[in-house]
GROMACS .gro file of C-alpha atoms in nm:
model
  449
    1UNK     CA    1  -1.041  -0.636   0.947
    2UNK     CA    2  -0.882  -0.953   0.929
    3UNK     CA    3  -0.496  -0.938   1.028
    4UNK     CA    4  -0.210  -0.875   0.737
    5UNK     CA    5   0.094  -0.799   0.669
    6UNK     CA    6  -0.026  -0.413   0.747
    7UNK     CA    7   0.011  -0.376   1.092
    8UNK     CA    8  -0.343  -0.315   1.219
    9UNK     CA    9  -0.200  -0.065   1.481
   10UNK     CA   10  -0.027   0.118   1.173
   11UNK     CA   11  -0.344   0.147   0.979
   12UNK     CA   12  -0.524   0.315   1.323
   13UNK     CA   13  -0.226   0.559   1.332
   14UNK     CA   14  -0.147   0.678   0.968
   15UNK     CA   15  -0.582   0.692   0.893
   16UNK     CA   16  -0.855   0.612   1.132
   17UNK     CA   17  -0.737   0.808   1.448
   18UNK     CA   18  -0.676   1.118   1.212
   19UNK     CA   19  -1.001   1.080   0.991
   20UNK     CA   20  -1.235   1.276   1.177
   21UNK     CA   21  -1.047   1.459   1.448
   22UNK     CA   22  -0.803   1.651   1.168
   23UNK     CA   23  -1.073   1.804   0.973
   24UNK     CA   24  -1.252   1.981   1.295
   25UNK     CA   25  -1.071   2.311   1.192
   26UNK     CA   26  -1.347   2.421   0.931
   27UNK     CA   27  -1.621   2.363   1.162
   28UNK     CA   28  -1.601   2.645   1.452
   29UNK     CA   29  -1.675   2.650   1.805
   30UNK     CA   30  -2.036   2.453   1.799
   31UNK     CA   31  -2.220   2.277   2.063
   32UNK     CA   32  -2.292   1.896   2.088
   33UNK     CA   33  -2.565   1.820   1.847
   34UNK     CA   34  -2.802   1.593   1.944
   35UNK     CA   35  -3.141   1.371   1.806
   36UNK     CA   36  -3.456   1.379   1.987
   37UNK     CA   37  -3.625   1.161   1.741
   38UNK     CA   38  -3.407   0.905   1.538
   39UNK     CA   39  -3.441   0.919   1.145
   40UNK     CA   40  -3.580   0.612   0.989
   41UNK     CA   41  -3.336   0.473   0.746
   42UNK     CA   42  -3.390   0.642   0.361
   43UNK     CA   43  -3.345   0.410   0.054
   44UNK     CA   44  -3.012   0.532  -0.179
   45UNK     CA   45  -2.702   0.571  -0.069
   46UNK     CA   46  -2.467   0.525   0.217
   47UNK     CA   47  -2.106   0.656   0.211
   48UNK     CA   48  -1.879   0.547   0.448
   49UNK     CA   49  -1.483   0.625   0.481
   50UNK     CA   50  -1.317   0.383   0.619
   51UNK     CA   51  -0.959   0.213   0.589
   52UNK     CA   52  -0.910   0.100   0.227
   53UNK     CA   53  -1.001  -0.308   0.234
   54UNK     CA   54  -1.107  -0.326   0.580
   55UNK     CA   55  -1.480  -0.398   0.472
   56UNK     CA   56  -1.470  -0.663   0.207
   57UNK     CA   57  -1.674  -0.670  -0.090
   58UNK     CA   58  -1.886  -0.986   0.065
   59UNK     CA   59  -1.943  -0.767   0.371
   60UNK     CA   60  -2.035  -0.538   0.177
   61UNK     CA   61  -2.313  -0.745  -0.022
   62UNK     CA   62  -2.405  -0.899   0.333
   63UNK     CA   63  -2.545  -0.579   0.462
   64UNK     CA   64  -2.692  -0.469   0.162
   65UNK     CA   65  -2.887  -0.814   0.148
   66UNK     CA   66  -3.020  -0.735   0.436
   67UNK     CA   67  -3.105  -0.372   0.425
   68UNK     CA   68  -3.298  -0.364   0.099
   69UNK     CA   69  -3.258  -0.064  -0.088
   70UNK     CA   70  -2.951   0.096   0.103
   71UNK     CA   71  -2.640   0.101  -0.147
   72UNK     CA   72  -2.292   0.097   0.029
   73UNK     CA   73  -1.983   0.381  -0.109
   74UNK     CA   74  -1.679   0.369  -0.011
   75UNK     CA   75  -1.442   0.650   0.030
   76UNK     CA   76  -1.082   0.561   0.147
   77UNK     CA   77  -0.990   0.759   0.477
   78UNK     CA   78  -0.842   1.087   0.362
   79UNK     CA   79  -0.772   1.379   0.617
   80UNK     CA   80  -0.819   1.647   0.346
   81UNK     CA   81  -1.074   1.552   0.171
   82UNK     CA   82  -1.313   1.461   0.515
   83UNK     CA   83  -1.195   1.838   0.626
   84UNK     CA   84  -1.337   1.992   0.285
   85UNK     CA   85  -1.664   1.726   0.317
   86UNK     CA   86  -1.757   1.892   0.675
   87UNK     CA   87  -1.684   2.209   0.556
   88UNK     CA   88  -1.886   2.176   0.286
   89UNK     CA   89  -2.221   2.039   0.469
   90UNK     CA   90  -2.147   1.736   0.311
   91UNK     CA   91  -2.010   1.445   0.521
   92UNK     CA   92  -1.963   1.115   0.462
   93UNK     CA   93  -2.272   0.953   0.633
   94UNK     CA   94  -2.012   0.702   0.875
   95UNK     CA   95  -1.675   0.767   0.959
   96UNK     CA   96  -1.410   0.540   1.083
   97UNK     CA   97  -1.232   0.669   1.420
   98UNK     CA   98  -1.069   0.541   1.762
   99UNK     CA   99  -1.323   0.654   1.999
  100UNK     CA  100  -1.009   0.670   2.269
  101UNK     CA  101  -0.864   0.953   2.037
  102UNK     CA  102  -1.155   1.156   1.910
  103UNK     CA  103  -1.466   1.128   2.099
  104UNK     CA  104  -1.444   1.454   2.338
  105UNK     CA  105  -1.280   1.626   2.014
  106UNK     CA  106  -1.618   1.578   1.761
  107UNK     CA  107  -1.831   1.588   2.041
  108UNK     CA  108  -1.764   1.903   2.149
  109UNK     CA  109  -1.754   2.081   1.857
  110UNK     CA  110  -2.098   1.915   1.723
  111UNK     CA  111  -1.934   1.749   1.445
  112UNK     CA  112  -2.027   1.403   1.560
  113UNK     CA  113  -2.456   1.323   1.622
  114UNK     CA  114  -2.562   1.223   1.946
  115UNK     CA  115  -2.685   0.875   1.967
  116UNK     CA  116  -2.869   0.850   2.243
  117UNK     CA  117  -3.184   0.783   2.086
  118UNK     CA  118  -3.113   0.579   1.841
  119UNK     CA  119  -2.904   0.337   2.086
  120UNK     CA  120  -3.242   0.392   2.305
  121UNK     CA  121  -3.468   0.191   2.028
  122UNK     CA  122  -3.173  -0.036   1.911
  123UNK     CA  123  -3.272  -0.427   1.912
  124UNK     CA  124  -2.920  -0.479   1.828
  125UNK     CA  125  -2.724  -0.249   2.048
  126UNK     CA  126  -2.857  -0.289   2.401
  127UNK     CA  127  -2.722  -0.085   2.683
  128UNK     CA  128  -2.691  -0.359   2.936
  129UNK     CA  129  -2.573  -0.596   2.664
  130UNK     CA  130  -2.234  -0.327   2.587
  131UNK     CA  131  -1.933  -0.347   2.714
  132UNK     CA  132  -1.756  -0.094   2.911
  133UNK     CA  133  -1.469  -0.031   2.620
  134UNK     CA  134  -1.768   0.151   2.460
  135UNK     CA  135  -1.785   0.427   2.721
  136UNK     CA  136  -1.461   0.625   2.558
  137UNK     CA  137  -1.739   0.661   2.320
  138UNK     CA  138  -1.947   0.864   2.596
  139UNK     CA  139  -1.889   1.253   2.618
  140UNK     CA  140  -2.082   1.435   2.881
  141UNK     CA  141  -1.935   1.791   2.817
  142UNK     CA  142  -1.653   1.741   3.043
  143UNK     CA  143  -1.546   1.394   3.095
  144UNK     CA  144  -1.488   1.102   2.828
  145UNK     CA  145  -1.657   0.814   2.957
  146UNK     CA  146  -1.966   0.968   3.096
  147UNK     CA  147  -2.294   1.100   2.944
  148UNK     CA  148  -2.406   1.057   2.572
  149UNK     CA  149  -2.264   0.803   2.269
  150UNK     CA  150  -2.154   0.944   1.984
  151UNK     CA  151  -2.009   0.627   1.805
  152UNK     CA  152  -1.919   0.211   1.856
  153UNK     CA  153  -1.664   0.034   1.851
  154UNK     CA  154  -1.609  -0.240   1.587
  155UNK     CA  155  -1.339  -0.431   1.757
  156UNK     CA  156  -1.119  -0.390   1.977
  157UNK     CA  157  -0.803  -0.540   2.225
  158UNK     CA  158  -0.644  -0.403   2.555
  159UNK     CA  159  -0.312  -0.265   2.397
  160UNK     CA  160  -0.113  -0.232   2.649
  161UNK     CA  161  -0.085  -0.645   2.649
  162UNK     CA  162   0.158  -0.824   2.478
  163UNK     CA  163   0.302  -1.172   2.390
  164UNK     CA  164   0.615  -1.330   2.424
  165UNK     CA  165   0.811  -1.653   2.280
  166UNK     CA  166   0.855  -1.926   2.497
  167UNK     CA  167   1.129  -2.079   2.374
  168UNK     CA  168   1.309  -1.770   2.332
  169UNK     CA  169   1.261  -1.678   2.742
  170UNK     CA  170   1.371  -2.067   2.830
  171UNK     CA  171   1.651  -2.004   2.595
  172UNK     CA  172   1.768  -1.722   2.755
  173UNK     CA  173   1.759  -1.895   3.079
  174UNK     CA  174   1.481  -1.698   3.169
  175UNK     CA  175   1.126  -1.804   3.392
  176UNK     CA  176   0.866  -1.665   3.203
  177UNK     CA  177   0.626  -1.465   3.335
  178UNK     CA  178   0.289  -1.548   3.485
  179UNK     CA  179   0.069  -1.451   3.185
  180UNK     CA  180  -0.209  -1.385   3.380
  181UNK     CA  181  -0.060  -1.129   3.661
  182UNK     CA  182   0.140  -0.794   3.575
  183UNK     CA  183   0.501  -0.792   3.564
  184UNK     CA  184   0.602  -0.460   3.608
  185UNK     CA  185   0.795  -0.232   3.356
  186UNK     CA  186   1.110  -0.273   3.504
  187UNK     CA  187   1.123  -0.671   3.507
  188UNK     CA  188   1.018  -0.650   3.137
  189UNK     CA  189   1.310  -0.428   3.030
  190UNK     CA  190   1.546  -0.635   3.253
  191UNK     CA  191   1.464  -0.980   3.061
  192UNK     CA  192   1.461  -0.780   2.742
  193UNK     CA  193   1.823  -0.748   2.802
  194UNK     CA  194   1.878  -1.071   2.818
  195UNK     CA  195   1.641  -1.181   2.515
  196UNK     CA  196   1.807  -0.911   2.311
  197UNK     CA  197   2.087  -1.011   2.103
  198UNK     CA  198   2.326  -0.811   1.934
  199UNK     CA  199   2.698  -0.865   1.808
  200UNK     CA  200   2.915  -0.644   1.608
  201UNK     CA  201   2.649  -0.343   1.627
  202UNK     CA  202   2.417  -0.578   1.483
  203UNK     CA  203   2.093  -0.676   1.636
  204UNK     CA  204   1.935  -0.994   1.522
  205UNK     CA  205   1.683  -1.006   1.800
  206UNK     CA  206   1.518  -0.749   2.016
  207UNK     CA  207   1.374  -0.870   2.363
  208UNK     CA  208   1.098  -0.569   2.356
  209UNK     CA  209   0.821  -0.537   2.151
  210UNK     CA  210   0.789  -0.163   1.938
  211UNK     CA  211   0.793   0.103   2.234
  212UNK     CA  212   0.636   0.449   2.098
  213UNK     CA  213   0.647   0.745   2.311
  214UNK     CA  214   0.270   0.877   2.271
  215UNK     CA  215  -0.055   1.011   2.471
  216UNK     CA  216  -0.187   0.615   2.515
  217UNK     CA  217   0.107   0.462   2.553
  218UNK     CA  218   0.272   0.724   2.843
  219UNK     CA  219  -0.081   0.759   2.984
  220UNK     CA  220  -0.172   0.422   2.994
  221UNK     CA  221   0.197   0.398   3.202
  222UNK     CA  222   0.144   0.653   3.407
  223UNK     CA  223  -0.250   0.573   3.527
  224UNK     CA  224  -0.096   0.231   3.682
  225UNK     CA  225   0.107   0.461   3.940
  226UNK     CA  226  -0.234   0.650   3.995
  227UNK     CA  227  -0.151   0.945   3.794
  228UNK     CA  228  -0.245   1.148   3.454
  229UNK     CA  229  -0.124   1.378   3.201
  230UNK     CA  230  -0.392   1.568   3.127
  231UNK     CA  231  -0.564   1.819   3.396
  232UNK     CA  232  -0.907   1.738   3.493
  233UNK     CA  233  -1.042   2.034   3.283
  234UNK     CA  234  -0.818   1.882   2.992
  235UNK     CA  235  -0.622   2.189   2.915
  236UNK     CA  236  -0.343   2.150   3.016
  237UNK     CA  237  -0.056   1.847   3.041
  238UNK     CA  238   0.187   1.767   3.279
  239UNK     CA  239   0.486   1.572   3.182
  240UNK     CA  240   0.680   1.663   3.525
  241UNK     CA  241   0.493   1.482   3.757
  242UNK     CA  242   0.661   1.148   3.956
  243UNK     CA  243   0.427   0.940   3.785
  244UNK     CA  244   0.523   1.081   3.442
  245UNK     CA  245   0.896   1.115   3.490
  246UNK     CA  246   0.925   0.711   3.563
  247UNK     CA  247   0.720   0.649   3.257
  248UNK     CA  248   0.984   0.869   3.029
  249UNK     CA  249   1.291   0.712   3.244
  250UNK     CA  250   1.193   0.372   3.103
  251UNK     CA  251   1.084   0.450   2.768
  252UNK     CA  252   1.418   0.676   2.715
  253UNK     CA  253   1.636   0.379   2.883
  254UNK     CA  254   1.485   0.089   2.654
  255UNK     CA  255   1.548   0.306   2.371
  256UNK     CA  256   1.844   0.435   2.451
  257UNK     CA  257   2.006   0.057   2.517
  258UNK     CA  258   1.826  -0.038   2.202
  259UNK     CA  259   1.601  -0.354   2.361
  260UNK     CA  260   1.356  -0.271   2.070
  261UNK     CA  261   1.253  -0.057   1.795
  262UNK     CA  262   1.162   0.273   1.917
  263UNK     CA  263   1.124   0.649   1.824
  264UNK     CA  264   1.521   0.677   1.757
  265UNK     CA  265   1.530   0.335   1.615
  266UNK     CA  266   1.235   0.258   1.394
  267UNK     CA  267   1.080  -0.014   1.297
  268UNK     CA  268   1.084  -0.159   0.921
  269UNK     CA  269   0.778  -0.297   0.991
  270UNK     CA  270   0.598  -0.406   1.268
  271UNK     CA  271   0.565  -0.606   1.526
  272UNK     CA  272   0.394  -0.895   1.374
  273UNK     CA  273   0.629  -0.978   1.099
  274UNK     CA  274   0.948  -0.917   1.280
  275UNK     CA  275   0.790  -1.156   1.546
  276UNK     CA  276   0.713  -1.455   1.338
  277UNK     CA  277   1.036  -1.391   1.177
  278UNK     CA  278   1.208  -1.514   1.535
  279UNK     CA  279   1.352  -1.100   1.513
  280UNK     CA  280   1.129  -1.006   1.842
  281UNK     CA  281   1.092  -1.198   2.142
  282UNK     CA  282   0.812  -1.005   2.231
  283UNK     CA  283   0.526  -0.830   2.095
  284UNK     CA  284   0.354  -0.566   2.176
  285UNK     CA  285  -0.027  -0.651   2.043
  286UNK     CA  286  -0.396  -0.714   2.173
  287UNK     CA  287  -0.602  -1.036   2.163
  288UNK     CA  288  -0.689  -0.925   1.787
  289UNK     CA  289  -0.272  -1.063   1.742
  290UNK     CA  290  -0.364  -1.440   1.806
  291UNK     CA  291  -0.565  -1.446   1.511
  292UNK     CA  292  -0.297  -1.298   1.292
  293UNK     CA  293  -0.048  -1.566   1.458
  294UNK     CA  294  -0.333  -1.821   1.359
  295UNK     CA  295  -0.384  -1.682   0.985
  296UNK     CA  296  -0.053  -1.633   0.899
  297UNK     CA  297   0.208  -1.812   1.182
  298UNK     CA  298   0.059  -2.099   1.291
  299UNK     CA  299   0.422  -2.280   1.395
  300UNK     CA  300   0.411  -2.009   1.636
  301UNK     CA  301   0.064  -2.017   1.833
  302UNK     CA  302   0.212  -2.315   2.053
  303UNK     CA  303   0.544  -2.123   2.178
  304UNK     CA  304   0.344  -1.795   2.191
  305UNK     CA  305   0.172  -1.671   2.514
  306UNK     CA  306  -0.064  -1.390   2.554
  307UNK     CA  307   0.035  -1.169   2.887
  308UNK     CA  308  -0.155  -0.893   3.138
  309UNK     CA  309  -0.058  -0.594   3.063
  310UNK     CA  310   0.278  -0.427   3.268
  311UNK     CA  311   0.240  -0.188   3.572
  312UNK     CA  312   0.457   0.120   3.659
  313UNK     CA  313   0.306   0.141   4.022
  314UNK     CA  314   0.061  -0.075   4.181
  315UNK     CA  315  -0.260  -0.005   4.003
  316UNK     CA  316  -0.365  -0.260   3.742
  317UNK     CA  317  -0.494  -0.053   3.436
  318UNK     CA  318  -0.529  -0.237   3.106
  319UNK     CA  319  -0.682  -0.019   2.855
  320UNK     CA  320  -0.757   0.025   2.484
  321UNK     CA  321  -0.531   0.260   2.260
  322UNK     CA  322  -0.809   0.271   2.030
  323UNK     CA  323  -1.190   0.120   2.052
  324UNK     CA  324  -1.197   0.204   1.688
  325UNK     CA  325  -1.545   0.239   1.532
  326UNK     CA  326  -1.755   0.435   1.382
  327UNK     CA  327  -1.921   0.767   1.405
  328UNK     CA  328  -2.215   0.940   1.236
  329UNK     CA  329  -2.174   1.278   1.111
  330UNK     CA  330  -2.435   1.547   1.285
  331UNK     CA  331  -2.504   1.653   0.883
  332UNK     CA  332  -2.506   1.297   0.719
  333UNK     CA  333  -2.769   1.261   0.484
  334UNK     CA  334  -2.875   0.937   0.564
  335UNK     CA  335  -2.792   0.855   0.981
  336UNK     CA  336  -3.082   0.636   0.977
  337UNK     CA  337  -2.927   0.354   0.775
  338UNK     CA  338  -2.559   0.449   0.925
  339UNK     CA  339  -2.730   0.344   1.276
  340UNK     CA  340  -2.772  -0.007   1.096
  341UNK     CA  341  -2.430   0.022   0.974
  342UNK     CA  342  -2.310   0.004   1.305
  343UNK     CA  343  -2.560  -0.216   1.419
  344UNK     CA  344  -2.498  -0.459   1.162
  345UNK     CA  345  -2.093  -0.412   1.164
  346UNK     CA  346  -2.031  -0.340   1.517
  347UNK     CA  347  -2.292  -0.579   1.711
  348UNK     CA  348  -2.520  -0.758   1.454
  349UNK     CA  349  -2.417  -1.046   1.167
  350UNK     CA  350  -2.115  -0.881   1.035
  351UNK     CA  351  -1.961  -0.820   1.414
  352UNK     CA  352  -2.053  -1.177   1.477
  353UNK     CA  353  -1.827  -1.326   1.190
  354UNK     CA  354  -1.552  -1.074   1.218
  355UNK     CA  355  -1.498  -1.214   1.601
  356UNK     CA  356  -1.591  -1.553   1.565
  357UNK     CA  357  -1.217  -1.595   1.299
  358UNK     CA  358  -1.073  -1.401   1.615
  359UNK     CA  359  -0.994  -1.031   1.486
  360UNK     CA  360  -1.020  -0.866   1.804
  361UNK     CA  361  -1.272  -0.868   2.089
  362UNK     CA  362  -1.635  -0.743   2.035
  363UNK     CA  363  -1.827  -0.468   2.160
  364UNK     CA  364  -2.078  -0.650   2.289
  365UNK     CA  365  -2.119  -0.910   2.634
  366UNK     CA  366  -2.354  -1.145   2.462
  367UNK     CA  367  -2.067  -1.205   2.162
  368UNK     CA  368  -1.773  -1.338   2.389
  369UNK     CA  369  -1.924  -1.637   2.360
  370UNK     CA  370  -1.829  -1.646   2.019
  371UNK     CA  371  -1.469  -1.594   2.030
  372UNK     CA  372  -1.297  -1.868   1.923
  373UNK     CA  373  -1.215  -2.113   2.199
  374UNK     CA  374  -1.155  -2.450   2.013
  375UNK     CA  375  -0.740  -2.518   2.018
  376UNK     CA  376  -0.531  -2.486   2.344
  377UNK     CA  377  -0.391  -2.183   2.236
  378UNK     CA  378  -0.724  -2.022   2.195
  379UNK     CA  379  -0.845  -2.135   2.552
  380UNK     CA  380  -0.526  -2.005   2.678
  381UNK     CA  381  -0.487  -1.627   2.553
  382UNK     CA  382  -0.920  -1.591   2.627
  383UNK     CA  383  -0.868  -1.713   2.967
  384UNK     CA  384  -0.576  -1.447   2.998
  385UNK     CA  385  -0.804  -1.144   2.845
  386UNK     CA  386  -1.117  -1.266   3.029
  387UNK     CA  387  -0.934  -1.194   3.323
  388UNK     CA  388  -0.789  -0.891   3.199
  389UNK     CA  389  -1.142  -0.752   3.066
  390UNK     CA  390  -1.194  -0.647   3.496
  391UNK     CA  391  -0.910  -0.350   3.425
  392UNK     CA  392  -1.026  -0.140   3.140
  393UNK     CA  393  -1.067   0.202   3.207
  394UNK     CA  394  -1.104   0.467   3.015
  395UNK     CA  395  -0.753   0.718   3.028
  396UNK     CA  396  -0.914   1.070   2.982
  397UNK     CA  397  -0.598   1.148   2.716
  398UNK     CA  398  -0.792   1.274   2.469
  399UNK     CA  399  -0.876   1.670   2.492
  400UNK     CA  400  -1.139   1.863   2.330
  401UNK     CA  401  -0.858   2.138   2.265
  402UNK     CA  402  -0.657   1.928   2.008
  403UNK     CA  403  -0.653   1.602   1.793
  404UNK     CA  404  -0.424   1.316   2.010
  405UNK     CA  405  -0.248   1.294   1.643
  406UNK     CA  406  -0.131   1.654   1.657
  407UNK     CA  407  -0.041   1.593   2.068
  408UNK     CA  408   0.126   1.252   1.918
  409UNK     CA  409   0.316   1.421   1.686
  410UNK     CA  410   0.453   1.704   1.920
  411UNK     CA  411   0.568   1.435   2.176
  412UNK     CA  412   0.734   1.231   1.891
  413UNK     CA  413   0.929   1.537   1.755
  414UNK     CA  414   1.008   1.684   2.117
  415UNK     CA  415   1.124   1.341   2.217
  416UNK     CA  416   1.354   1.245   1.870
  417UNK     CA  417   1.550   1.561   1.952
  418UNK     CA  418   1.573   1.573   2.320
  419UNK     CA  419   1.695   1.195   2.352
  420UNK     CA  420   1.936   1.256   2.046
  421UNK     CA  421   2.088   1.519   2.181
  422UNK     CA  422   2.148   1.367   2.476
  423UNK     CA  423   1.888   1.564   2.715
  424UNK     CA  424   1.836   1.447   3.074
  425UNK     CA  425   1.474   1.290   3.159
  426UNK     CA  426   1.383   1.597   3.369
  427UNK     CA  427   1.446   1.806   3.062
  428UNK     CA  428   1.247   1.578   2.813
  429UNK     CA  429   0.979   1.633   3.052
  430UNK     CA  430   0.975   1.998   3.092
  431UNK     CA  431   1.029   2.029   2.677
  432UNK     CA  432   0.727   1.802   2.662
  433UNK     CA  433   0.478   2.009   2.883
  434UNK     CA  434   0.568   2.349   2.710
  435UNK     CA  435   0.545   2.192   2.333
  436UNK     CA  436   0.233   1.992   2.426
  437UNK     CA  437   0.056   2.266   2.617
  438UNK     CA  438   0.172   2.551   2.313
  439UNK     CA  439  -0.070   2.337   2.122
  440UNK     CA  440  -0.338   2.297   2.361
  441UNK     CA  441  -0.364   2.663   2.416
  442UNK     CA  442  -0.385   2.691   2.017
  443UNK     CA  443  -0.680   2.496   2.037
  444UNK     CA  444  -0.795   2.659   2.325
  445UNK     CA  445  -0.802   2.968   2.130
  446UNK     CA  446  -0.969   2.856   1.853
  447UNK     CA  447  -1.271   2.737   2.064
  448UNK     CA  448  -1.265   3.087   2.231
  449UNK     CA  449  -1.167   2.997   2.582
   0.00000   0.00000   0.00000
């Protein structure tokens, strides 16, 4: 999807991430399904949902060139009507996901195939050819990252990066940052007080990039002081913990002091156009970001500087809040050609020329090459994320027991009210285990454990 003025994190939050988690409900406590023998690709239709616009019409046409006889549909992303699909033994053939988010959720309840075999006689997809951002793709039964594939990602960036002006740190009398090693947390928020600018109430620019108080963004915080939020078994969370209560400390003081948009101070946008509007000094995007800066901002690619992403404790952990892809319903009608789907989209000819006008990283080793490389700027933010590729891990915040949209939402309403009312950290955190935990026991229920 090539960068707009629709924030491409946005679009993962309000569709993909919710597409095929939300409408597990109808389908019951199932096991993993899986696929001894791959089905050969049938001749007719193939209906995908996806985002609305994120595979053009000459995409489109590409892969139908190609694969004779296979006619692509598309149905936008829509929640209810995906739920009433499954429910009805008739799924979309592909659906569009974040594999970070969903992949222990679909797995588990035998929504999602098992890919095993058809990754097994892939010429396209090869395992030693895929990176390791694929493996939040990997369920084993009990841990996200290990045992089978049940979808690919497209593209993809290490979130918890970001970028910052220049000329707005040297104006501020500031040093800027190494982009290549970690500042930590608390140096970011104490130059974003200096970057931010405000006078009369008004703010005309933030230092900090959009901070969101979520399951990615918390965990990702927390894993770089070597903790978690989840319990190994993934039933349970734990917002109490050391790690956990520094992580809510900053992300209640930087909203709270109003450095950036936030939960209690929302965005009217995001962070791309308030950026290249000189109303952020910061932003808080992946590698996909340069391309938007080089589609859209190109005055700005030569003051802008692509950065490792920020510890809380000594652990360098840079990981995706997303890997979003595709996955192949275990009912689809036609898996066969949705395997070259995300062949073709995710590692063949249309991955290739989505990456090469740099919209995000690609799934596969053999493709970096590709990644544009030509300008200084270009040289400069790959050299940053080729070093940064050595700390992706995968988080284990996703839960069989409940979609990360509903756990999103819980922590987004629990933390609203308890910083606007003035709560103390230690009481955010306790409010945030019980709410959290109410609705992993709900889904703990409804799997019958």
């Amino acid at each position: 999807m090539s960068p707009s003025a629709v924030s491409r994190r946005s679009v993962l939050r309000s569709a993909g991430f919710l597409a095929g988690a939300a409408a597990l409900s109808a389908c019951g406590n199932n096991t993993a399904t899986g696929s001894k023998t791959p089905s050969k690709a049938k001749s007719g239709t193939l209906t995908i949902m996806s985002v609305q616009g994120e595979i053009t019409d000459a995409e489109v046409a590409a892969f139908e060139q190609a694969h004779p006889g296979v006619k692509i549909k598309q149905i936008n992303t829509d929640v209810t009507r995906l739920n009433a699909m499954l429910a009805a033994g008739n799924p979309p053939d592909v659906v569009r996901d974040a594999g970070t988010d969903v992949t222990p959720y679909i797995a588990t309840r035998g929504v999602a195939l098992n890919l095993d075999e058809y990754f097994a006689q892939s010429s396209v997809l090869k395992e030693a050819d895929i990176l390791p951002i694929n493996n939040v793709w990997k369920w084993d039964g009990t841990t996200q990252g290990k045992g089978s594939r049940y979808g690919m990602a497209k593209d993809w960036s290490q979130d918890a990066m970001w970028w910052y002006n220049a000329d707005m740190w040297s104006a501020a009398g500031l040093k800027a940052p190494d982009p290549s090693e970690p500042i930590t947390y608390d140096e970011l928020a104490d130059a974003a007080k200096r970057l931010t600018s405000t006078k009369a109430g008004k703010t005309s620019v933030y230092g900090l990039f959009t901070t969101t108080a979520g399951m990615n963004r918390i965990g990702s915080m927390v894993a770089t002081a070597g903790g978690r939020i989840l319990s190994e078994d993934l039933a349970t969370a734990d917002f109490t913990s050391p790690e956990a209560i520094a992580a809510l400390t900053w992300l209640v003081d930087v909203a709270k002091a109003r450095l950036g948009y936030s939960l209690i101070n929302p965005s009217p946008d995001w962070d791309g156009p308030e950026y290249v509007a000189g109303k952020q000094a910061t932003s808080g995007q992946g590698f996909w970001f340069g391309g938007f800066l080089g589609s859209t901002a190109k005055a700005y690619q030569s003051k802008s500087v692509f950065a490792a992403a920020p510890t809380l404790g000594k652990k360098r952990v840079s990981p995706s809040f997303g890997a979003v892809g595709y996955w192949i319903p275990a009912k689809s009608r036609n898996p066969g050609a949705g395997f070259q789907f995300l062949e073709w989209y995710c590692g063949g000819a249309g991955a290739r020329k989505r990456i090469s006008a740099g919209n995000g990283l690609p799934s596969l080793k053999s493709m970096l090459s590709v990644v544009p490389q030509s300008t200084p700027f270009e040289k400069a933010a790959f050299k940053v994320q080729s070093d940064e590729l050595h700390y992706v891990d995968v988080l284990h915040n996703a839960t069989p027991y409940a979609q990360t949209t509903a756990l999103d939402t819980t922590i987004a309403k629990t933390f609203t009210a308890m910083v606007g009312s003035g709560a103390s950290v230690p009481k955010l955190a306790d409010q945030l285990t019980k709410d959290v935990n109410a609705v992993l026991a709900s889904g703990k229920k409804l799997v019958g454990k």
